[in-house]
PDB file of C-alpha atoms and ligand atoms in Angstrom:
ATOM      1  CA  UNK E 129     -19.283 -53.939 -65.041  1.00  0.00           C
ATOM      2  CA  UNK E 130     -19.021 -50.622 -63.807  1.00  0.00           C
ATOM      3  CA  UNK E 131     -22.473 -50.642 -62.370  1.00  0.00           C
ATOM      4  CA  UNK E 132     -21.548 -53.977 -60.581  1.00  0.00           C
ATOM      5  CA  UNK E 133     -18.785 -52.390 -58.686  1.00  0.00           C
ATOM      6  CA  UNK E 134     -20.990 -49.408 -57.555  1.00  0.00           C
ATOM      7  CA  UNK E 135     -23.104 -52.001 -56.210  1.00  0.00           C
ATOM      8  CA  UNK E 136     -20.669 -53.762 -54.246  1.00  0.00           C
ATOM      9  CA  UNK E 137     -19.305 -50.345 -53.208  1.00  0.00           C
ATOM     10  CA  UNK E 138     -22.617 -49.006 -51.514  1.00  0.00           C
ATOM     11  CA  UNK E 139     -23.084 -52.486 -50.365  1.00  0.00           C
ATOM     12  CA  UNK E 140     -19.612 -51.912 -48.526  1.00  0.00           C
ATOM     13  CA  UNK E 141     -20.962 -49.034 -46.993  1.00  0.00           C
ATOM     14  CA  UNK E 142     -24.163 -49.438 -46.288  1.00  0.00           C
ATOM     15  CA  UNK E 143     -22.439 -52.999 -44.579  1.00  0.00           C
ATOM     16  CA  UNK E 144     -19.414 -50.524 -43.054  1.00  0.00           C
ATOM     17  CA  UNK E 145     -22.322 -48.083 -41.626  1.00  0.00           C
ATOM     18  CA  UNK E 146     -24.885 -50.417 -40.188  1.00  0.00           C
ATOM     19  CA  UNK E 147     -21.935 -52.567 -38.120  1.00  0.00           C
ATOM     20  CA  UNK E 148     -20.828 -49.247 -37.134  1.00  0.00           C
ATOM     21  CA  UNK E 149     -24.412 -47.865 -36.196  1.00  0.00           C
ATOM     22  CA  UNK E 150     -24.884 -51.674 -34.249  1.00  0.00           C
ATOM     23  CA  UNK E 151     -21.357 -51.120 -32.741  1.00  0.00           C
ATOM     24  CA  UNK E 152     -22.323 -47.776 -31.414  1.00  0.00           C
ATOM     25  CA  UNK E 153     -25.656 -48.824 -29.614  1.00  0.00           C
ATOM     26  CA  UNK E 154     -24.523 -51.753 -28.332  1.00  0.00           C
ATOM     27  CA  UNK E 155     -21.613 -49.338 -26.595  1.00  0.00           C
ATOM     28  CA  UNK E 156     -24.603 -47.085 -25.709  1.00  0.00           C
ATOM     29  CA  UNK E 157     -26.169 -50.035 -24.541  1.00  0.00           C
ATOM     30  CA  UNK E 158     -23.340 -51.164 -22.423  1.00  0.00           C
ATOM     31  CA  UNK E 159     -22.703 -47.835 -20.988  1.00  0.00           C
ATOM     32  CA  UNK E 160     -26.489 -47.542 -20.046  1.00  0.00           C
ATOM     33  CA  UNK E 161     -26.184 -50.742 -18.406  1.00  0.00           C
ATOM     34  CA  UNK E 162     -22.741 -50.218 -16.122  1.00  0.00           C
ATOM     35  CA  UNK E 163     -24.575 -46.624 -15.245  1.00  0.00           C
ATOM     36  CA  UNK E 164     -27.701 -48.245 -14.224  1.00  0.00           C
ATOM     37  CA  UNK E 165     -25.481 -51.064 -12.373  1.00  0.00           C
ATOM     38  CA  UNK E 166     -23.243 -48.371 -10.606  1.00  0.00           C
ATOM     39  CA  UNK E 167     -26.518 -46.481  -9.663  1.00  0.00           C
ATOM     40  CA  UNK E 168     -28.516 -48.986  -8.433  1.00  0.00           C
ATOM     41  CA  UNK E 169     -25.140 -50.810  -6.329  1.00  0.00           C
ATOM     42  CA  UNK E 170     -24.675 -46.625  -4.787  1.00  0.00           C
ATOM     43  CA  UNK E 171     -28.535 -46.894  -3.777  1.00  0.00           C
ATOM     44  CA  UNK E 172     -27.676 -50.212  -2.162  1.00  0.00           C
ATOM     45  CA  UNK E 173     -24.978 -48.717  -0.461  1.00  0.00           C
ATOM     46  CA  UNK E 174     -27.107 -45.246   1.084  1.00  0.00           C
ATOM     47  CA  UNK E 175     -30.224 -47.653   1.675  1.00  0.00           C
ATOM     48  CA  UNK E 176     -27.728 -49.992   3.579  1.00  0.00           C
ATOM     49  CA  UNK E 177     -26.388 -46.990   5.665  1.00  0.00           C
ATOM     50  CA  UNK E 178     -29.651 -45.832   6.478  1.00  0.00           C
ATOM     51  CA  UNK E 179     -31.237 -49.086   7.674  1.00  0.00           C
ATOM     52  CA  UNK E 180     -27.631 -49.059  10.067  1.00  0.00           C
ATOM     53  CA  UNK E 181     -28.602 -45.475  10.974  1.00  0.00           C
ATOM     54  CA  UNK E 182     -31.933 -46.092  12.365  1.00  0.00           C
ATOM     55  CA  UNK E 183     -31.083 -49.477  13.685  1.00  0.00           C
ATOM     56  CA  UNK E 184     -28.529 -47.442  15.828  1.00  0.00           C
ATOM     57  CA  UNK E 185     -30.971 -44.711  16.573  1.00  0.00           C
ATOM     58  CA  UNK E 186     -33.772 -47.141  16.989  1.00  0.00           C
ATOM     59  CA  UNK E 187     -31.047 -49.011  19.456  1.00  0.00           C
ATOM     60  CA  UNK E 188     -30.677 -46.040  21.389  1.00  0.00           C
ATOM     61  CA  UNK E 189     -34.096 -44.943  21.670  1.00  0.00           C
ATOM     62  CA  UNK E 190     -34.482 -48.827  23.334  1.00  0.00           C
ATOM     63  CA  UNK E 191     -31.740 -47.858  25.492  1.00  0.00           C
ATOM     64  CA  UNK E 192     -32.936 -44.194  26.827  1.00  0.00           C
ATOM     65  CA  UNK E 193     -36.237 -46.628  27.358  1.00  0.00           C
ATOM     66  CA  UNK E 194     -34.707 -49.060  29.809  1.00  0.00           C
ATOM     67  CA  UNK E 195     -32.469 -46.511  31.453  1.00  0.00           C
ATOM     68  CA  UNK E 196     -35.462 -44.909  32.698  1.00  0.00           C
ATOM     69  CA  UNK E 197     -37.901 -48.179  33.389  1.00  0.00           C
ATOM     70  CA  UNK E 198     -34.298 -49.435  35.459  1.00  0.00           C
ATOM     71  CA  UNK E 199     -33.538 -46.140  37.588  1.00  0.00           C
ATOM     72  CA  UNK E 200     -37.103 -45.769  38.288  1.00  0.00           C
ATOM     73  CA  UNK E 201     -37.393 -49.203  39.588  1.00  0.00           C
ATOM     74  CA  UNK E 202     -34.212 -48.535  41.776  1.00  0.00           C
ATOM     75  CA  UNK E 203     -35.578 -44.878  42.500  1.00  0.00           C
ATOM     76  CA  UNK E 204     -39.436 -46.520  43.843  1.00  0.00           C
ATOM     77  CA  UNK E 205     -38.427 -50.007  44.792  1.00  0.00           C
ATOM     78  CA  UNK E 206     -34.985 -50.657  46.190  1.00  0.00           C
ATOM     79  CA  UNK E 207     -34.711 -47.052  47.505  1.00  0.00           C
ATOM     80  CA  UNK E 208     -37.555 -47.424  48.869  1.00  0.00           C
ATOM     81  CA  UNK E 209     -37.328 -51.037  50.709  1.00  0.00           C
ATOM     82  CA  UNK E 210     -33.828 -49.498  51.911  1.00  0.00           C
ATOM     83  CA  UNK E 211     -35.570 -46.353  53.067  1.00  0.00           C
ATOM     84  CA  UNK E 212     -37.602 -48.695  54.965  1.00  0.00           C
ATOM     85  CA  UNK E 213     -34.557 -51.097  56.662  1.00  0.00           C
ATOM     86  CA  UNK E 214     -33.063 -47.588  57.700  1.00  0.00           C
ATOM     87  CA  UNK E 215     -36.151 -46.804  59.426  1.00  0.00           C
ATOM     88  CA  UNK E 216     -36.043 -50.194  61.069  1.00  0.00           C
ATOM     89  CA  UNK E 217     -32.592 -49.982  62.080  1.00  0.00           C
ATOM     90  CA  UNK E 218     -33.096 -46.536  63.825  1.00  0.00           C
ATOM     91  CA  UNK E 219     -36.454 -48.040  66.062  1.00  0.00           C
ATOM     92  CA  UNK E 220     -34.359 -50.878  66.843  1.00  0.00           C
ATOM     93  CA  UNK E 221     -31.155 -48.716  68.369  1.00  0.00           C
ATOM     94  CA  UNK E 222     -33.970 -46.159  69.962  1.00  0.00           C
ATOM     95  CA  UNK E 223     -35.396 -49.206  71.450  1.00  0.00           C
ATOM     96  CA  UNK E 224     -31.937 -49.763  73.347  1.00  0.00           C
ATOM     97  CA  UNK E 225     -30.277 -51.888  71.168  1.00  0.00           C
ATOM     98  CA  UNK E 226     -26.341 -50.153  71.273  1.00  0.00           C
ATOM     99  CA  UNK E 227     -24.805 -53.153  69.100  1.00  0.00           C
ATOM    100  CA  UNK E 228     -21.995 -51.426  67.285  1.00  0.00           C
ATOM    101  CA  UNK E 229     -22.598 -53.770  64.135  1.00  0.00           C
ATOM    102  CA  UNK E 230     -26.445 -51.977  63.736  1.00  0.00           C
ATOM    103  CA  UNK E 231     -24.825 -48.100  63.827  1.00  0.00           C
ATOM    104  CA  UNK E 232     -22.240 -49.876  61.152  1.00  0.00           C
ATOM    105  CA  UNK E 233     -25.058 -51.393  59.123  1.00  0.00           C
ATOM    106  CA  UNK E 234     -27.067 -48.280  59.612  1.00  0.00           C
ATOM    107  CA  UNK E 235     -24.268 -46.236  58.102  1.00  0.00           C
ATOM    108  CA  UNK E 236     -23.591 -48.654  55.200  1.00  0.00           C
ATOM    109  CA  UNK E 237     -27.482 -48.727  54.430  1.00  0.00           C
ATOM    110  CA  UNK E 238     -27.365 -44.901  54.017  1.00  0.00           C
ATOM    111  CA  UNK E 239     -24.273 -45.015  51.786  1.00  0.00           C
ATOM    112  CA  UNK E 240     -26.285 -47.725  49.498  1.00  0.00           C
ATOM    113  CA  UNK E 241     -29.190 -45.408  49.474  1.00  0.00           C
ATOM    114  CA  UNK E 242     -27.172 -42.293  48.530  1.00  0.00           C
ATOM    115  CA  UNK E 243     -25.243 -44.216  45.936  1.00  0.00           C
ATOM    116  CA  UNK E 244     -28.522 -45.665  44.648  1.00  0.00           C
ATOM    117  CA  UNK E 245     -29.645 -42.269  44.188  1.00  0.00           C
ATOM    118  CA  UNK E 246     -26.576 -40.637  42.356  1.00  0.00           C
ATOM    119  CA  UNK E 247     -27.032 -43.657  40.153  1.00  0.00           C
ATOM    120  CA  UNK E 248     -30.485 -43.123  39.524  1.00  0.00           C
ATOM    121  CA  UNK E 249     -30.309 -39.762  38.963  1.00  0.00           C
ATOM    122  CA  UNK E 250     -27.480 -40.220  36.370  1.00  0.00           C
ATOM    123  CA  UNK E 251     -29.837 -42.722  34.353  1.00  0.00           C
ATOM    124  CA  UNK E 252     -33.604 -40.974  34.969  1.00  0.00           C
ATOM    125  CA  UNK E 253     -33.833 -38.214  32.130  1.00  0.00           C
ATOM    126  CA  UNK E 254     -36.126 -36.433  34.145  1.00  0.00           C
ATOM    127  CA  UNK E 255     -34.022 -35.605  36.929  1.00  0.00           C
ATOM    128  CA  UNK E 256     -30.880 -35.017  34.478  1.00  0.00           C
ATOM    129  CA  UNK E 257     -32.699 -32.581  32.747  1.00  0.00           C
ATOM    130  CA  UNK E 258     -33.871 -30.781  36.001  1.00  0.00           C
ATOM    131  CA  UNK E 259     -29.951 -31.040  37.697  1.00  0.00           C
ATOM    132  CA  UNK E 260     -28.625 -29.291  34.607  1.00  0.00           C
ATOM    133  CA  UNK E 261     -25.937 -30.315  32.286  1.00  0.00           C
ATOM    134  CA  UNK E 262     -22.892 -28.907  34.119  1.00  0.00           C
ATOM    135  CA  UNK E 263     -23.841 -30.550  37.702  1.00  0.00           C
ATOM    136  CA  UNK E 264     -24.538 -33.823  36.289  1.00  0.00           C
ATOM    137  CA  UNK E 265     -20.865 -33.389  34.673  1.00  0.00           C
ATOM    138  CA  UNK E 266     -19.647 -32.457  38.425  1.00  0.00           C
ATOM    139  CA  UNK E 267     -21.557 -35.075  39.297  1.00  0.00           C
ATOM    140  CA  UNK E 268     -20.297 -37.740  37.223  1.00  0.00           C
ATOM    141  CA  UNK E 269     -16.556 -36.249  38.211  1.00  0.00           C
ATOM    142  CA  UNK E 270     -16.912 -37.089  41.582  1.00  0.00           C
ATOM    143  CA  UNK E 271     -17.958 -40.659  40.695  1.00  0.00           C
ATOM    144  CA  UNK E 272     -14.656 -40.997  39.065  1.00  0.00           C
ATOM    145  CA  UNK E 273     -12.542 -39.140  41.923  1.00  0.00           C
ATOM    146  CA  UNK E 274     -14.568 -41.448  44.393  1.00  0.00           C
ATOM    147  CA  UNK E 275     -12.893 -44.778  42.931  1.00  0.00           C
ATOM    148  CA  UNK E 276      -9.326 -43.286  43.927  1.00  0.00           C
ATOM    149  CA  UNK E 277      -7.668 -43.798  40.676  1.00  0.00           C
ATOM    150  CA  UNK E 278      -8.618 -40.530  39.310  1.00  0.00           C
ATOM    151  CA  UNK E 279      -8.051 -37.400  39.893  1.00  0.00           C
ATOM    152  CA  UNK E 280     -10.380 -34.673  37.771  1.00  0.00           C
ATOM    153  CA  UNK E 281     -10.831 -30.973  36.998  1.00  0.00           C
ATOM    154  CA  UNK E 282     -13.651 -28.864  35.461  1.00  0.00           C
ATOM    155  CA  UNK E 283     -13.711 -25.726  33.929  1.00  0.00           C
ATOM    156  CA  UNK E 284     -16.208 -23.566  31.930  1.00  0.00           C
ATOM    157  CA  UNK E 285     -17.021 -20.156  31.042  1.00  0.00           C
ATOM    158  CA  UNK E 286     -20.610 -20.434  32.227  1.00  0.00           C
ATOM    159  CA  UNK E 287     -21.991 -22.110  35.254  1.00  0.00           C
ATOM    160  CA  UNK E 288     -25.394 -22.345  32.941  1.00  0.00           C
ATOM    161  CA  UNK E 289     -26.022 -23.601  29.896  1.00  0.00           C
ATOM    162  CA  UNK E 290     -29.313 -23.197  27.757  1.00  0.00           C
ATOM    163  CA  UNK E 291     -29.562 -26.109  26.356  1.00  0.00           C
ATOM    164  CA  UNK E 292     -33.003 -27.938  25.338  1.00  0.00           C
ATOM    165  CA  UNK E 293     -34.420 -31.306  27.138  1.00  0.00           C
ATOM    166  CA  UNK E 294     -32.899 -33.671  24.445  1.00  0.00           C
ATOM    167  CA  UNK E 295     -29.660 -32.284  23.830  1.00  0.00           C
ATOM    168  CA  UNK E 296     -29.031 -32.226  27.785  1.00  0.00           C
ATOM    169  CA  UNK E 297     -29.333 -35.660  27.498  1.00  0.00           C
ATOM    170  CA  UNK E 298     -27.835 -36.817  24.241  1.00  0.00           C
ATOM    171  CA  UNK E 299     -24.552 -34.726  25.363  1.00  0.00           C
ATOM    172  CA  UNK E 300     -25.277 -36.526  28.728  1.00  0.00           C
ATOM    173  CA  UNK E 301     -24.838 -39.836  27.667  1.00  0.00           C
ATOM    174  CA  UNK E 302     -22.259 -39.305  25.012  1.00  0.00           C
ATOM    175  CA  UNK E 303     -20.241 -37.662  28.182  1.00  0.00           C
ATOM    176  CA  UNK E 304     -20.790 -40.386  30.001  1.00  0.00           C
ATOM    177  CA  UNK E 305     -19.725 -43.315  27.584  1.00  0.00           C
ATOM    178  CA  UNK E 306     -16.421 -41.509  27.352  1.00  0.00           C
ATOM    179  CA  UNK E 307     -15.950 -41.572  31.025  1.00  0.00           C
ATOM    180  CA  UNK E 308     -17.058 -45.463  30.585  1.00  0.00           C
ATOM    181  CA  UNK E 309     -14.426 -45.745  28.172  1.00  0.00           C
ATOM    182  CA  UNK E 310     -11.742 -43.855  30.037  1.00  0.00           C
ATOM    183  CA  UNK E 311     -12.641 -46.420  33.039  1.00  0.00           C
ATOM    184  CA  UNK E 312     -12.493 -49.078  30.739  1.00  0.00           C
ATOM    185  CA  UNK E 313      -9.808 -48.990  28.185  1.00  0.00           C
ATOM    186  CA  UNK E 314      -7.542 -45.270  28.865  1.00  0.00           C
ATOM    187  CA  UNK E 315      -5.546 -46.717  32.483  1.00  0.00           C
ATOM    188  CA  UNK E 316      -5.182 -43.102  32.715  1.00  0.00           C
ATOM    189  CA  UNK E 317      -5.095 -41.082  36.086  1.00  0.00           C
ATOM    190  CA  UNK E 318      -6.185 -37.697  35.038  1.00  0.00           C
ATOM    191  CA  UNK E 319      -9.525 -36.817  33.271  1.00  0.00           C
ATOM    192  CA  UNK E 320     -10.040 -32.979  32.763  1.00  0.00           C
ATOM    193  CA  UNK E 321     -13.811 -31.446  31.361  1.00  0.00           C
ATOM    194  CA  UNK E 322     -13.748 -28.070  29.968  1.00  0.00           C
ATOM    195  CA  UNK E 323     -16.468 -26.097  28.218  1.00  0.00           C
ATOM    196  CA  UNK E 324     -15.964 -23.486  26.100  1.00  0.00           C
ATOM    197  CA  UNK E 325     -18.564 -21.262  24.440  1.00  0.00           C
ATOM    198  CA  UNK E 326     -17.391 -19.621  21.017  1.00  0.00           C
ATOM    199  CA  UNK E 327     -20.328 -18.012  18.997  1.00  0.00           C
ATOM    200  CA  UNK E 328     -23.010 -19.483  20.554  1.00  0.00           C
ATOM    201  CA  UNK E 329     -21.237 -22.587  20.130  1.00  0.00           C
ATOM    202  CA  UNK E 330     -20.444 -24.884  23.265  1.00  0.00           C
ATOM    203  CA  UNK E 331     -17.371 -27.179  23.045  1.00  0.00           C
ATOM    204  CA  UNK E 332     -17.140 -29.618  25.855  1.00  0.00           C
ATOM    205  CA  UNK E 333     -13.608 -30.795  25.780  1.00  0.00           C
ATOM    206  CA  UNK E 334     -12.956 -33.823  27.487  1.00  0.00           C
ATOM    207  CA  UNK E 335      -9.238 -34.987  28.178  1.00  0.00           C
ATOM    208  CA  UNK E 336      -7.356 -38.128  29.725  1.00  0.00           C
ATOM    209  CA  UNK E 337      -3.857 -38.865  30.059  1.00  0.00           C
ATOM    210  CA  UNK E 338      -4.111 -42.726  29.027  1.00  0.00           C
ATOM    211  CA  UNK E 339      -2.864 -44.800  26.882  1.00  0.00           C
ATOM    212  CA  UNK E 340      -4.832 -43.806  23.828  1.00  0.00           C
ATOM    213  CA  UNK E 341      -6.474 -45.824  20.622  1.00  0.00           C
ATOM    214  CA  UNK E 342      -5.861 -45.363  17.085  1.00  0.00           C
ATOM    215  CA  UNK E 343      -9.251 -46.467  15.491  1.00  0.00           C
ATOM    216  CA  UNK E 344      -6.896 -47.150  12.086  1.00  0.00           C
ATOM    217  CA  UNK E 345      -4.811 -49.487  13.469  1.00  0.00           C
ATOM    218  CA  UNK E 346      -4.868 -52.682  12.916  1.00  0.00           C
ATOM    219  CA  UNK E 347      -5.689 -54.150  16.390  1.00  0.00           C
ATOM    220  CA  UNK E 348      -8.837 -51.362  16.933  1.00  0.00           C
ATOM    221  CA  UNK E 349     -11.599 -53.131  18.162  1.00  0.00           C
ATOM    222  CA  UNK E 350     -14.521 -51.131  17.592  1.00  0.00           C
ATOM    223  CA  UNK E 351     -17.601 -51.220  20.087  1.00  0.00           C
ATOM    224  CA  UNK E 352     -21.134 -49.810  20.446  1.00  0.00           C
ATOM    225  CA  UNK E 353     -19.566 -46.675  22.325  1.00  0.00           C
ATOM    226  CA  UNK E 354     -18.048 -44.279  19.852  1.00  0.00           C
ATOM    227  CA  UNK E 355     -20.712 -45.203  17.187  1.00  0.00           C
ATOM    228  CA  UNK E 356     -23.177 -44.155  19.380  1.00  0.00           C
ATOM    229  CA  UNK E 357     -21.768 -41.243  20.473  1.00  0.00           C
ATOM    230  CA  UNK E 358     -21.198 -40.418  16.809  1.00  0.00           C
ATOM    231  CA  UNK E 359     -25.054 -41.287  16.103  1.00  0.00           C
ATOM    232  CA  UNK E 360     -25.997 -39.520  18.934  1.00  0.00           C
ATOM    233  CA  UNK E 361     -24.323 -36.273  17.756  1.00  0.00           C
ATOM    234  CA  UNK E 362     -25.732 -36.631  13.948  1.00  0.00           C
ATOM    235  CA  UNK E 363     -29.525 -36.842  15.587  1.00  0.00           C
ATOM    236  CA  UNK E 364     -28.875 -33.481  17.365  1.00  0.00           C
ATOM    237  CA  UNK E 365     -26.640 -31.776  14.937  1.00  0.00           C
ATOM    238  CA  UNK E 366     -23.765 -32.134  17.088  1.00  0.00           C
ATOM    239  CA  UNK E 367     -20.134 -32.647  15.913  1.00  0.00           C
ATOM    240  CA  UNK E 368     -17.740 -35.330  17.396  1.00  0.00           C
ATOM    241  CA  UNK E 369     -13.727 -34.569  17.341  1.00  0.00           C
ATOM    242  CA  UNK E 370     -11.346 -37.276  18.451  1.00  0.00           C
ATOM    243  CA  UNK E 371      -7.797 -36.633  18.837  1.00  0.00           C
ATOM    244  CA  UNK E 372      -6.071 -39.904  20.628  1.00  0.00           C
ATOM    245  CA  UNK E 373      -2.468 -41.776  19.670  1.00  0.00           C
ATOM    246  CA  UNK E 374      -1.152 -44.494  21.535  1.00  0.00           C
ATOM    247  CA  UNK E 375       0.653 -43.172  24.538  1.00  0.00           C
ATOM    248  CA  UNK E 376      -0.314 -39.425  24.238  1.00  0.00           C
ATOM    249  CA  UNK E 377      -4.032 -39.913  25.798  1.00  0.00           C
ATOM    250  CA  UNK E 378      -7.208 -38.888  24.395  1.00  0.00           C
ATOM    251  CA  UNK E 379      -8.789 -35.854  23.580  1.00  0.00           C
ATOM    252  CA  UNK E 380     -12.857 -35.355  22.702  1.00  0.00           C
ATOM    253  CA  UNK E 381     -14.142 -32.449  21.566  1.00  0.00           C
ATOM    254  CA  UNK E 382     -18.516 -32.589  21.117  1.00  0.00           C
ATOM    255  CA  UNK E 383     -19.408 -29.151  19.484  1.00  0.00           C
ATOM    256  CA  UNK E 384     -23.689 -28.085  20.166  1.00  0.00           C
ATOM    257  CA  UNK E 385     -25.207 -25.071  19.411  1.00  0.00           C
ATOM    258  CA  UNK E 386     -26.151 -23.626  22.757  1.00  0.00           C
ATOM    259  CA  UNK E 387     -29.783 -22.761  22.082  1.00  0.00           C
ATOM    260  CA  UNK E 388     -32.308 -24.777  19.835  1.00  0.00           C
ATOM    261  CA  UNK E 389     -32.169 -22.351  16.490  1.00  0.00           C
TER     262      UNK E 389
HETATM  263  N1  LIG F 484     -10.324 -42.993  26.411  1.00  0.00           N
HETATM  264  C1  LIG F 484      -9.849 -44.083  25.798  1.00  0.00           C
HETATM  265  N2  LIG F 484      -8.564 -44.488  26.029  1.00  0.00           N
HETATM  266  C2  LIG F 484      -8.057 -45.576  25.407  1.00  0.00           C
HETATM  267  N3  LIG F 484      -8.736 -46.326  24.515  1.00  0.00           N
HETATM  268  C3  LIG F 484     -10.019 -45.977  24.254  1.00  0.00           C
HETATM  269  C4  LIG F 484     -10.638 -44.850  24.869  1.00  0.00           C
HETATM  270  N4  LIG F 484     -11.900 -44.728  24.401  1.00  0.00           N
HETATM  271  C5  LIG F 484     -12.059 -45.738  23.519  1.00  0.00           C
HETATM  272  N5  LIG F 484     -10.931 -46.495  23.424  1.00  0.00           N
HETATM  273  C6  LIG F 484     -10.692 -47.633  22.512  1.00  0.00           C
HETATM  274  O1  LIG F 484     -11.706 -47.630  21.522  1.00  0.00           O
HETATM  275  C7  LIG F 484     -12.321 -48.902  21.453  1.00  0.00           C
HETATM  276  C8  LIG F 484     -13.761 -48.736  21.040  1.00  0.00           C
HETATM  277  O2  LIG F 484     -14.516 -48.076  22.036  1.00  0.00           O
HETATM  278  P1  LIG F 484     -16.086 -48.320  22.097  1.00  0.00           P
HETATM  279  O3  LIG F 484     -16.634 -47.470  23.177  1.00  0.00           O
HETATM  280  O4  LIG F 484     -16.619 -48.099  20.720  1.00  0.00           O
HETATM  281  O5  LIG F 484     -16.217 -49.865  22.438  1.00  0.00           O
HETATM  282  P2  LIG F 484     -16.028 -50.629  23.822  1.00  0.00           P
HETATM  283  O6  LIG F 484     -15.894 -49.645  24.935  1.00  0.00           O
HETATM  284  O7  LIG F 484     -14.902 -51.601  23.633  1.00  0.00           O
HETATM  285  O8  LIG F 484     -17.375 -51.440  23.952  1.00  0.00           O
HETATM  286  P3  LIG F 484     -18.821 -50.853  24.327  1.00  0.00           P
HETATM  287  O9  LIG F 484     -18.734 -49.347  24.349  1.00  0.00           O
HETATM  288  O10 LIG F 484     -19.697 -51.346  23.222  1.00  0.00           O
HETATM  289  O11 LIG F 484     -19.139 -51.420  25.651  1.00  0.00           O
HETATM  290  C9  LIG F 484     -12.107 -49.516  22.814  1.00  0.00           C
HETATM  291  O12 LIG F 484     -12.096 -50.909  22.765  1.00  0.00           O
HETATM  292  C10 LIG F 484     -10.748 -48.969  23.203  1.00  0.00           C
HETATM  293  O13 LIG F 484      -9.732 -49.761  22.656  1.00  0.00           O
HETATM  294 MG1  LIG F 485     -17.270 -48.087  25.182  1.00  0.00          MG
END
């Protein structure tokens, strides 16, 4: 008898320790598998960023591509066929003709070609690099004083920066999507561009006294602007600060090393 009820004892557990043994793998099991799950949905996640990140970057580098094909072709052709109607215009009043409307057309051809060429030179990397950062910020200044809703200031602590080729003009046309966007969206009336270098750091501080954005809010509407400008400054190492709140304007700070180190 007694050895009958030792039996069923170590049956009971032997029984107790293998169900425990299978509940413990199978929790092993389970755990494996939500690790493996929660792995492979985070690699999901960073390969799904990346692809974003160089669609964006491969976006841009389409973009610097036709900026350049389009400002040469207004640079070589249009400049150049109204190069060609100013010359006409001048033989026709040395040949006698004293029409008022030709000086008047004369003049407005000249204004088209000067415009064309402040355009141009905005858009051609080339001639941006060779300009220099802080006149193609002047630059872009007066364009926004010239409309006669603005009215704009600069300062800086340098009147040269060392900058290399790409960051002149990757902080070039992050600059100039915020003035974009302050034409756009701010309705403001004063836009103010200061630089300030702090341990070899430059911080180009551009201010407007619009109506700022809130990019939480519910209304936001985001663009292509800021997230390129935010792309822009992760492919050069550059840091983006945005300070806006609806009513009290916008503030944007972009933070570059000066020199390529
Ligand atoms: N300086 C500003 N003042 C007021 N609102 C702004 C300013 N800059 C940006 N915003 C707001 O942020 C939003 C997003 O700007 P973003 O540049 O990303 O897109 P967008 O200008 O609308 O379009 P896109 O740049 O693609 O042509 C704008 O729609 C606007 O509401
Ligand atoms: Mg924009």
């Amino acid at each position: 008898m007694e050895e009958v009820s030792k039996v069923i004892v170590v049956g009971v557990v032997t029984g107790t320790m293998f169900l425990l043994l299978f509940t413990l793998i199978m929790m092993m099991v389970l755990i494996n598998y939500q690790r493996r799950k929660k792995k492979l949905a985070y690699e999901k996640k960073v390969m799904e960023a990346q692809f974003e990140q160089e669609l964006l970057q491969t976006q841009l580098e389409m973009q610097e591509h036709t900026l350049k094909t389009v400002s040469q072709e207004i640079h070589d052709n249009v400049g150049q066929i109204l190069s060609l109607a100013k010359v006409n215009l001048n033989i026709l009043s040395m040949e006698g003709q004293q029409d008022p409307k030709i000086t008047e057309v004369k003049e407005l051809v000249g204004k088209a070609i000067q415009e064309l060429r402040a355009i141009s030179t905005g858009y051609f990397a080339d001639t941006l690099v060779e300009e220099g950062l802080i006149a193609a910020i002047k630059r872009e200044l007066t364009q926004l004083e010239k409309t006669g809703i603005f009215s704009t200031s600069f300062q800086a602590d340098t009147d040269q920066l060392s900058i290399d080729k790409t960051r002149t003009i990757f902080i070039y046309r992050m600059f100039q999507e915020i003035c974009n966007n302050i034409i756009k969206h701010a309705q403001a009336t004063q836009v103010a561009v200061r630089l300030i270098i702090e341990k070899q750091q430059i911080h180009m501080i551009i201010s407007d006294n619009g109506n700022g954005f809130n990019e939480s809010d519910e209304t936001f509407k985001p663009g292509m602007g800021l997230s390129s400008i935010r792309q822009r400054a992760l492919m050069i190492g550059a840091k983006v600060n945005i300070q806006s709140s609806a009513g009290q304007g916008t503030t944007i700070e972009l933070i570059f090393n000066e020199a390529n180190t």
